[in-house]
Every structure is written in structure tokens, then in C-alpha cells.
Coordinates of N, CA and C and ligand atoms in Angstrom, one line a residue:
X1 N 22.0 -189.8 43.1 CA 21.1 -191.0 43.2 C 21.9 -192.3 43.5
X2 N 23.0 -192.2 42.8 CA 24.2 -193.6 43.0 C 24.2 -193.7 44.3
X3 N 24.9 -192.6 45.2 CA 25.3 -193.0 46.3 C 24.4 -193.3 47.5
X4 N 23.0 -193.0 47.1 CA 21.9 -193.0 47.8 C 21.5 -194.7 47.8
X5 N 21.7 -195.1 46.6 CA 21.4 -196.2 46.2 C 22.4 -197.2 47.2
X6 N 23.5 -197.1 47.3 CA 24.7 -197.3 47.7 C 24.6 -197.9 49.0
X7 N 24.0 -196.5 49.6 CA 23.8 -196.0 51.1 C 22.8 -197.1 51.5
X8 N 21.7 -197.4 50.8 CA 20.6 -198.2 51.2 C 21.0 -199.6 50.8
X9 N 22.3 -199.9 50.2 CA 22.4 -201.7 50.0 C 23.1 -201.7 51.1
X10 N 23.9 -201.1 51.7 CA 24.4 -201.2 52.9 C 23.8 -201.7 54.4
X11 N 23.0 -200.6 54.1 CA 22.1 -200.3 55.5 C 21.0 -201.8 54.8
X12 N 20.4 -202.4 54.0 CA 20.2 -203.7 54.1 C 20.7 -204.5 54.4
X13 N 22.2 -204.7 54.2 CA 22.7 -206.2 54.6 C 22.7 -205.7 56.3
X14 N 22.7 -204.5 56.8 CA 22.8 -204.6 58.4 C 21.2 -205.0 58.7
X15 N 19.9 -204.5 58.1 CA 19.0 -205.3 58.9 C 18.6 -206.6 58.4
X16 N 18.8 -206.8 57.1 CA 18.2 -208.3 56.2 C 18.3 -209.5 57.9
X17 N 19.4 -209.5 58.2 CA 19.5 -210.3 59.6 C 18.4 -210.8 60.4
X18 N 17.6 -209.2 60.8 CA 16.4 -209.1 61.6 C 14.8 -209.4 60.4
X19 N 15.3 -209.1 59.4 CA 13.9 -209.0 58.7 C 13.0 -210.6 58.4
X20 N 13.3 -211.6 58.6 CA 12.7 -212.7 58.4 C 11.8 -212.9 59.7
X21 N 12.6 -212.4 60.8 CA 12.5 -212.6 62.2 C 10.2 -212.2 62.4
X22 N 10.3 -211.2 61.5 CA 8.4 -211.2 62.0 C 8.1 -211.2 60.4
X23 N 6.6 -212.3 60.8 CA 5.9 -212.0 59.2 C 4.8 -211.3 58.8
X24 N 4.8 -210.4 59.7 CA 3.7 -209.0 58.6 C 3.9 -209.2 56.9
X25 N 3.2 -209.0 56.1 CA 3.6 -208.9 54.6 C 2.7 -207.7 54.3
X26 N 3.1 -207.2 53.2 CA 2.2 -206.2 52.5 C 0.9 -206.5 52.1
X27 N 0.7 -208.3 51.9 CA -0.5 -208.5 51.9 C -1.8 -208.4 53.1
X28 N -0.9 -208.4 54.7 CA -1.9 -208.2 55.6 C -2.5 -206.9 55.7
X29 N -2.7 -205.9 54.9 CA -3.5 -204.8 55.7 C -3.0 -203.8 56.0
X30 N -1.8 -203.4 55.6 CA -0.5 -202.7 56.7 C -0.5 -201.4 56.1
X31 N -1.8 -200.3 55.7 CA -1.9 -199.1 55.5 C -3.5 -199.4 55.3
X32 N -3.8 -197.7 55.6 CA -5.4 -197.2 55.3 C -5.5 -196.8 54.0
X33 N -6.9 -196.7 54.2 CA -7.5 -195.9 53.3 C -7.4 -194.4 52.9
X34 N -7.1 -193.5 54.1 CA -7.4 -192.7 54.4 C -5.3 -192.0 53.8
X35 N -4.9 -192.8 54.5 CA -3.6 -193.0 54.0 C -2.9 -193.2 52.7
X36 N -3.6 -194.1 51.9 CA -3.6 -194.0 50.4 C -3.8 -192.8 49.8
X37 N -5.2 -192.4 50.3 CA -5.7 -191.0 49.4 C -5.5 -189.9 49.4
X38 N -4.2 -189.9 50.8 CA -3.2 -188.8 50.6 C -2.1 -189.0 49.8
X39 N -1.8 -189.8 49.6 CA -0.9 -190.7 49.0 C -0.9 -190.7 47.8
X40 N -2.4 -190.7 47.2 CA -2.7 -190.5 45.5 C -2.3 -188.9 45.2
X41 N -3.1 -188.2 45.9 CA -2.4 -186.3 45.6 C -0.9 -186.3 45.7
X42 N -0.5 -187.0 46.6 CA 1.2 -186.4 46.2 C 1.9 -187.3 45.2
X43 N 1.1 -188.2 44.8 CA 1.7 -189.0 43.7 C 1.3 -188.3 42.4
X44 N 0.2 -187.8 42.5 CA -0.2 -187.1 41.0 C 0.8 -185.9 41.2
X45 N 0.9 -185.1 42.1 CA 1.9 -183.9 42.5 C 3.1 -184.2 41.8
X46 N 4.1 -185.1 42.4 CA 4.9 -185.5 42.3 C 5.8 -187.2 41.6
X47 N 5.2 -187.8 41.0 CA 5.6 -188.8 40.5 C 4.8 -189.0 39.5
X48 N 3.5 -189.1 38.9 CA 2.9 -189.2 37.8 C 3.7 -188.9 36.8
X49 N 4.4 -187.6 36.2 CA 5.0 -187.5 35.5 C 5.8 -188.4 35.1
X50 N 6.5 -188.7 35.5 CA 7.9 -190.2 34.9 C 7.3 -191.4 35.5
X51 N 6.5 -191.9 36.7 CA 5.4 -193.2 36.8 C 4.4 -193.1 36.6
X52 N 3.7 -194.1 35.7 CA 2.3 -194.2 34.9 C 2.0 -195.0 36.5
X53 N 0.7 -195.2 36.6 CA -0.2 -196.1 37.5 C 0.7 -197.6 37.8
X54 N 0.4 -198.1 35.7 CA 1.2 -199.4 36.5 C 3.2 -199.7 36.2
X55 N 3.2 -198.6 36.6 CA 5.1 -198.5 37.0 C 5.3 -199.9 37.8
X56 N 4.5 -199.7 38.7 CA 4.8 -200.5 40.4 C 5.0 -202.3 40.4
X57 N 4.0 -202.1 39.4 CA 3.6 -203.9 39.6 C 4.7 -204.5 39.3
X58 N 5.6 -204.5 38.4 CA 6.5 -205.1 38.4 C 7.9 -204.6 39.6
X59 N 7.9 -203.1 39.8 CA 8.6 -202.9 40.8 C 8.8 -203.9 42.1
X60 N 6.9 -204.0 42.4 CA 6.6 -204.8 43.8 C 7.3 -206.1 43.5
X61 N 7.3 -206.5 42.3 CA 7.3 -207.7 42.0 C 8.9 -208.1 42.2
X62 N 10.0 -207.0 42.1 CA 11.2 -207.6 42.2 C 11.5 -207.3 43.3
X63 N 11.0 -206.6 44.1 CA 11.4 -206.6 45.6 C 11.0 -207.7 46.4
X64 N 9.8 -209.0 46.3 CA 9.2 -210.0 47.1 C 10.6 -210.2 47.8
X65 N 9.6 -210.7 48.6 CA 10.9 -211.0 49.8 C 11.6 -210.2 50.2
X66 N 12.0 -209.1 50.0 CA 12.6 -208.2 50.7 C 11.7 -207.5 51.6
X67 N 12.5 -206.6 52.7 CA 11.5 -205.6 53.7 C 11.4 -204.2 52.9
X68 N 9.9 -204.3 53.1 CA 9.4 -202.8 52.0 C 10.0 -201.9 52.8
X69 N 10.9 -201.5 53.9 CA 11.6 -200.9 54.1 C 12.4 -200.1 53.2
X70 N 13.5 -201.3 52.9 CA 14.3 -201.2 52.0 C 13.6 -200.6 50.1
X71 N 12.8 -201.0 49.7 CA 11.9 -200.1 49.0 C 11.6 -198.7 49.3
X72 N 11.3 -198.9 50.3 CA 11.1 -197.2 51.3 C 12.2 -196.4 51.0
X73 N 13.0 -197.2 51.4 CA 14.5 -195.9 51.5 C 15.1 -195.7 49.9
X74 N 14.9 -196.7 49.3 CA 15.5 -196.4 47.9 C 14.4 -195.1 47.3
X75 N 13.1 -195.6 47.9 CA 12.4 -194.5 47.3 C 12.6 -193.1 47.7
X76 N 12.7 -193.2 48.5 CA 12.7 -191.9 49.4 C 14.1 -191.0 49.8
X77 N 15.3 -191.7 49.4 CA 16.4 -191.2 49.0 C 16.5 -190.8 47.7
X78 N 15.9 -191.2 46.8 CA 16.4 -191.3 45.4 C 15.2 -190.8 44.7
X79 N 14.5 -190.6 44.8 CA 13.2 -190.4 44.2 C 12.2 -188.5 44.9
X80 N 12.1 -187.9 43.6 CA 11.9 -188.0 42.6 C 13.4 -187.4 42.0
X81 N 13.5 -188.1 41.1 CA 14.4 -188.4 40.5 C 15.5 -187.0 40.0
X82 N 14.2 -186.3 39.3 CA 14.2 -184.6 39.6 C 15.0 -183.9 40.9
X83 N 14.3 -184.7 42.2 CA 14.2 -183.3 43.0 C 14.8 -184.0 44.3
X84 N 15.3 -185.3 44.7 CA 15.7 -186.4 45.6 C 15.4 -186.2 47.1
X85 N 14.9 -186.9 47.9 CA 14.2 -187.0 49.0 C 14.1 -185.1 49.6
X86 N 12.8 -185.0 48.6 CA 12.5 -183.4 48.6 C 11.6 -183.8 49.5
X87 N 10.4 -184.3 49.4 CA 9.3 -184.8 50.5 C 9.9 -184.5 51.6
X88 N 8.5 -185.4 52.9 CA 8.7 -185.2 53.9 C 8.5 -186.5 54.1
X89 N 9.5 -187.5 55.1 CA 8.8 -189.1 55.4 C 7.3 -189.4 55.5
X90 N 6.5 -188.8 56.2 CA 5.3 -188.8 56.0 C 4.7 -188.9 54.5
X91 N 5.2 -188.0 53.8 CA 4.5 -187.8 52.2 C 5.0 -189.6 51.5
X92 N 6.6 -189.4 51.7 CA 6.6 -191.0 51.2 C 6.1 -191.9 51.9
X93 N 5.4 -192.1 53.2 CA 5.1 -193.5 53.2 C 3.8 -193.5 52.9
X94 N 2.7 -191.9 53.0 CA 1.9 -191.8 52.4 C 1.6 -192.9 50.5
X95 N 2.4 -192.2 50.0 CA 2.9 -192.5 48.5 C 2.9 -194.2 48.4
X96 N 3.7 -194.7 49.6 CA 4.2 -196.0 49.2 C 2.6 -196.7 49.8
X97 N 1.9 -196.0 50.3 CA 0.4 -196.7 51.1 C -0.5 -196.4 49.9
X98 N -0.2 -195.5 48.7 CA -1.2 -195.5 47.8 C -0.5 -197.0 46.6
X99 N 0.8 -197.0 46.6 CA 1.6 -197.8 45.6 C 1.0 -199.2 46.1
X100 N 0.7 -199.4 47.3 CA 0.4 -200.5 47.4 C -1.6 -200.8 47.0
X101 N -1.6 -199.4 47.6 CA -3.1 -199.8 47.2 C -3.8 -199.7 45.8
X102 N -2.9 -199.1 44.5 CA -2.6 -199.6 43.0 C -2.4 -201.0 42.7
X103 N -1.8 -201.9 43.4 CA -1.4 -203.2 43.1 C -2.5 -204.1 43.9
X104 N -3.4 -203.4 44.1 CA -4.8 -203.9 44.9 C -4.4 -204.8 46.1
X105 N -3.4 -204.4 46.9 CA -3.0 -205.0 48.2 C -4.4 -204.4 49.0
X106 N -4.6 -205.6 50.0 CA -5.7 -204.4 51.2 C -5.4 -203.5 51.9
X107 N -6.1 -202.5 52.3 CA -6.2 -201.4 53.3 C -6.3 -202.2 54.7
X108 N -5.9 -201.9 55.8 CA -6.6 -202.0 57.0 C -6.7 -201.2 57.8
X109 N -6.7 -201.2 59.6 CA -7.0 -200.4 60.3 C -5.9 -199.3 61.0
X110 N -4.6 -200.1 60.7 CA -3.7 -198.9 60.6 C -2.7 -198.8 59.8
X111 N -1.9 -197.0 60.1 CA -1.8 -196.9 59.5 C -0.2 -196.9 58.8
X112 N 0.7 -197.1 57.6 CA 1.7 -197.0 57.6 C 2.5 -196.2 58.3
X113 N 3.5 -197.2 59.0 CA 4.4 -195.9 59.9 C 5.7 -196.4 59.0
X114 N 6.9 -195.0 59.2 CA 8.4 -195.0 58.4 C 9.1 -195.2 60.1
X115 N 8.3 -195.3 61.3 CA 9.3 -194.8 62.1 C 9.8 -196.1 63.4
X116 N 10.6 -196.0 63.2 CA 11.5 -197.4 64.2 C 11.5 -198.4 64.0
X117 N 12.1 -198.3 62.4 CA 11.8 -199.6 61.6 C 11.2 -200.3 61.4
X118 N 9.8 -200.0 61.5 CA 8.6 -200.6 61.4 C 8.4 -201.0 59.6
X119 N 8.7 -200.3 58.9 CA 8.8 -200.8 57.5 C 9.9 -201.9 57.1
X120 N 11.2 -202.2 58.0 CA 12.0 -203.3 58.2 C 11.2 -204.8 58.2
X121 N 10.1 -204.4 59.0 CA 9.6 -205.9 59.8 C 8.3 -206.7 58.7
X122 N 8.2 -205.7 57.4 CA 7.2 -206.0 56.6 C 7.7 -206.5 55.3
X123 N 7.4 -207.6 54.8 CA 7.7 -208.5 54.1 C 7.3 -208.1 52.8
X124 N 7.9 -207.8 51.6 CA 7.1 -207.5 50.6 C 6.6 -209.0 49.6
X125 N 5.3 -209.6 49.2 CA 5.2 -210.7 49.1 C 3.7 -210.3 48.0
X126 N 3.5 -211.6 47.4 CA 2.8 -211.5 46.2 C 1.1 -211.5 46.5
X127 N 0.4 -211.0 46.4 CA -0.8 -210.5 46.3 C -1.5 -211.8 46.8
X128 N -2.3 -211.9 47.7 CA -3.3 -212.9 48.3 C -4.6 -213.2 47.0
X129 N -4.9 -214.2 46.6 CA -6.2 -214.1 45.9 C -6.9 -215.1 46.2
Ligands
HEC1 C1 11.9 -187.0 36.8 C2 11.4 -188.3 36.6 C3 11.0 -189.0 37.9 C4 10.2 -188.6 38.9 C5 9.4 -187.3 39.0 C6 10.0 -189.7 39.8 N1 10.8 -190.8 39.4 FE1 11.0 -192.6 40.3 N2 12.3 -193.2 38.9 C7 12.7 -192.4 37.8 C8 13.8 -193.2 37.1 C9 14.5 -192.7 35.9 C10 13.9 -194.4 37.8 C11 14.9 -195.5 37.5 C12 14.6 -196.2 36.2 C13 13.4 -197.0 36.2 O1 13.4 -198.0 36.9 O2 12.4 -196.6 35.6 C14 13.0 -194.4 38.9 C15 12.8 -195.5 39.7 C16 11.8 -195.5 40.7 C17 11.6 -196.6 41.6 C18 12.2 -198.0 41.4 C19 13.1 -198.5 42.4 C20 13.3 -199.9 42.0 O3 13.2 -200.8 42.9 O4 13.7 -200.3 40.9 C21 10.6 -196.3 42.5 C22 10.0 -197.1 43.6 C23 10.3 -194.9 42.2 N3 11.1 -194.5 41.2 C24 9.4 -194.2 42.9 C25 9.1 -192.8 42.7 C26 8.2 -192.0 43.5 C27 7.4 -192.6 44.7 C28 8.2 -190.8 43.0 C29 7.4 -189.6 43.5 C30 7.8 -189.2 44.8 C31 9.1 -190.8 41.8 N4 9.6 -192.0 41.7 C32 9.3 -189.7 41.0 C33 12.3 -191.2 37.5 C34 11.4 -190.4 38.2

């Protein structure tokens, strides 16, 4: 898990550069519904055990300002903790589309993607009210 951990502060300071550059946030919309609720079954599958529901809120909370990317890859290298990027990228960004929609971020019309650093360019930021 260390070196996973490692591997991902790295590979941050090479995109942090680019990541201010667009302002998507986790507040705009930036997963489904449909996407969550696959999201919830592999979370009860697989992470319920050692994270309660509200694990996250504070998680979300120390990553603001960073790209949920970077969230992404810690999770998904390192997690579950057990069994370390056993998933399949799909299942984690699933996971990370239900994590947000626990912290009652909105759903919109599409849906999380892991691929071509598209989770780089999203801003993780504090809930709209
Ligand atoms: C066997 C127990 C276990 C399982 C199962 C598990 N985790 Fe964890 N997880 C941990 C521990 C231990 C930590 C580090 C200590 C802490 O912050 O609670 C952690 C930390 C995290 C973090 C925090 C990273 C940060 O920024 O601090 C995230 C996100 C996370 N886990 C997501 C997941 C997801 C998603 C799953 C399911 C795919 C999962 N975990 C399954 C034990 C587990």
C-alpha cells in the first residue's frame, strides 16, 4: 500500500500543473445515477466492511482542491485494503460515482469516466447549497 501511495504523490506533482487549467468540480454533475447504483453493490461487496456510509465526508473534505483523479488512484491502487486494486477501473469509478453521491453531490447526464485523464481535469470542491 506504501508504495502505491508513493507512486500516486508522484504521478500528482506531474499533473497538479495541468489540473487548475479546467473547472469541472465534483459539484457540477460529473456521474449518473445509474452509475452510482452500480456503485452502491460493489461498495456493499467490497468496502462496507472497514467504510461505514459516512467514512467519505471527511475524506472528500481533505482532498478539496485537488483532482478527484488523484483520489481515484489512491483508491484504486491501495484499496481494498484487504485485496489492493483487485477491481476492475470500471468498478472503482463506479464506487467513486456512488462516494460522491453519499456526500449528496448531484448526478447528471454523464457518466464518470477513469479514461484519458478525465478524472485529472475535476476539481474536488465543497458541496453547492
Ligand atoms: C480491510 C479493510 C478495508 C477495506 C475492505 C477497504 N478499505 Fe479503504 N481504507 C482502509 C484503511 C485501513 C484505510 C486507511 C486508514 C483510514 O484512513 O481509515 C483506508 C483508506 C481509504 C481511503 C482514504 C484515502 C484518503 O484520502 O485518506 C479511501 C478513499 C478508501 N479507503 C476507499 C476504499 C474503497 C473504495 C474500498 C472498496 C473498494 C475500500 N476502501 C475498502 C481499509 C479498508
Amino acid at each position: 500500500m506504501l508504495s502505491a501511495l508513493r507512486y500516486a504523490l508522484v504521478l500528482a506533482l506531474l499533473v497538479s500543473s495541468q489540473v487548475f487549467a479546467d473547472d469541472r468540480t465534483i459539484a457540477d454533475g460529473v456521474y449518473t445515477d445509474a452509475q452510482a447504483e452500480s456503485g452502491e453493490a460493489l461498495y456493499e461487496q467490497h468496502c462496507l466492511i472497514c467504510h461505514d456510509k459516512k467514512y467519505f465526508r471527511p475524506v472528500l473534505k481533505r482532498w478539496e482542491g485537488q483532482p478527484l483523479g488523484m483520489m481515484y488512484l489512491i483508491m484504486s491502487s491501495s484499496m481494498p485494503e484487504s485485496n489492493p486494486a483487485s477491481l476492475r477501473q470500471q468498478e472503482y469509478v463506479d464506487i467513486l460515482a456512488y462516494v460522491l453521491s453519499l456526500s449528496r453531490y448531484p448526478s447528471g447526464d454523464t457518466a464518470l469516466d477513469y479514461q484519458d485523464g478525465a478524472l485529472d481535469k475535476i476539481t474536488v470542491v465543497p458541496r453547492k447549497r
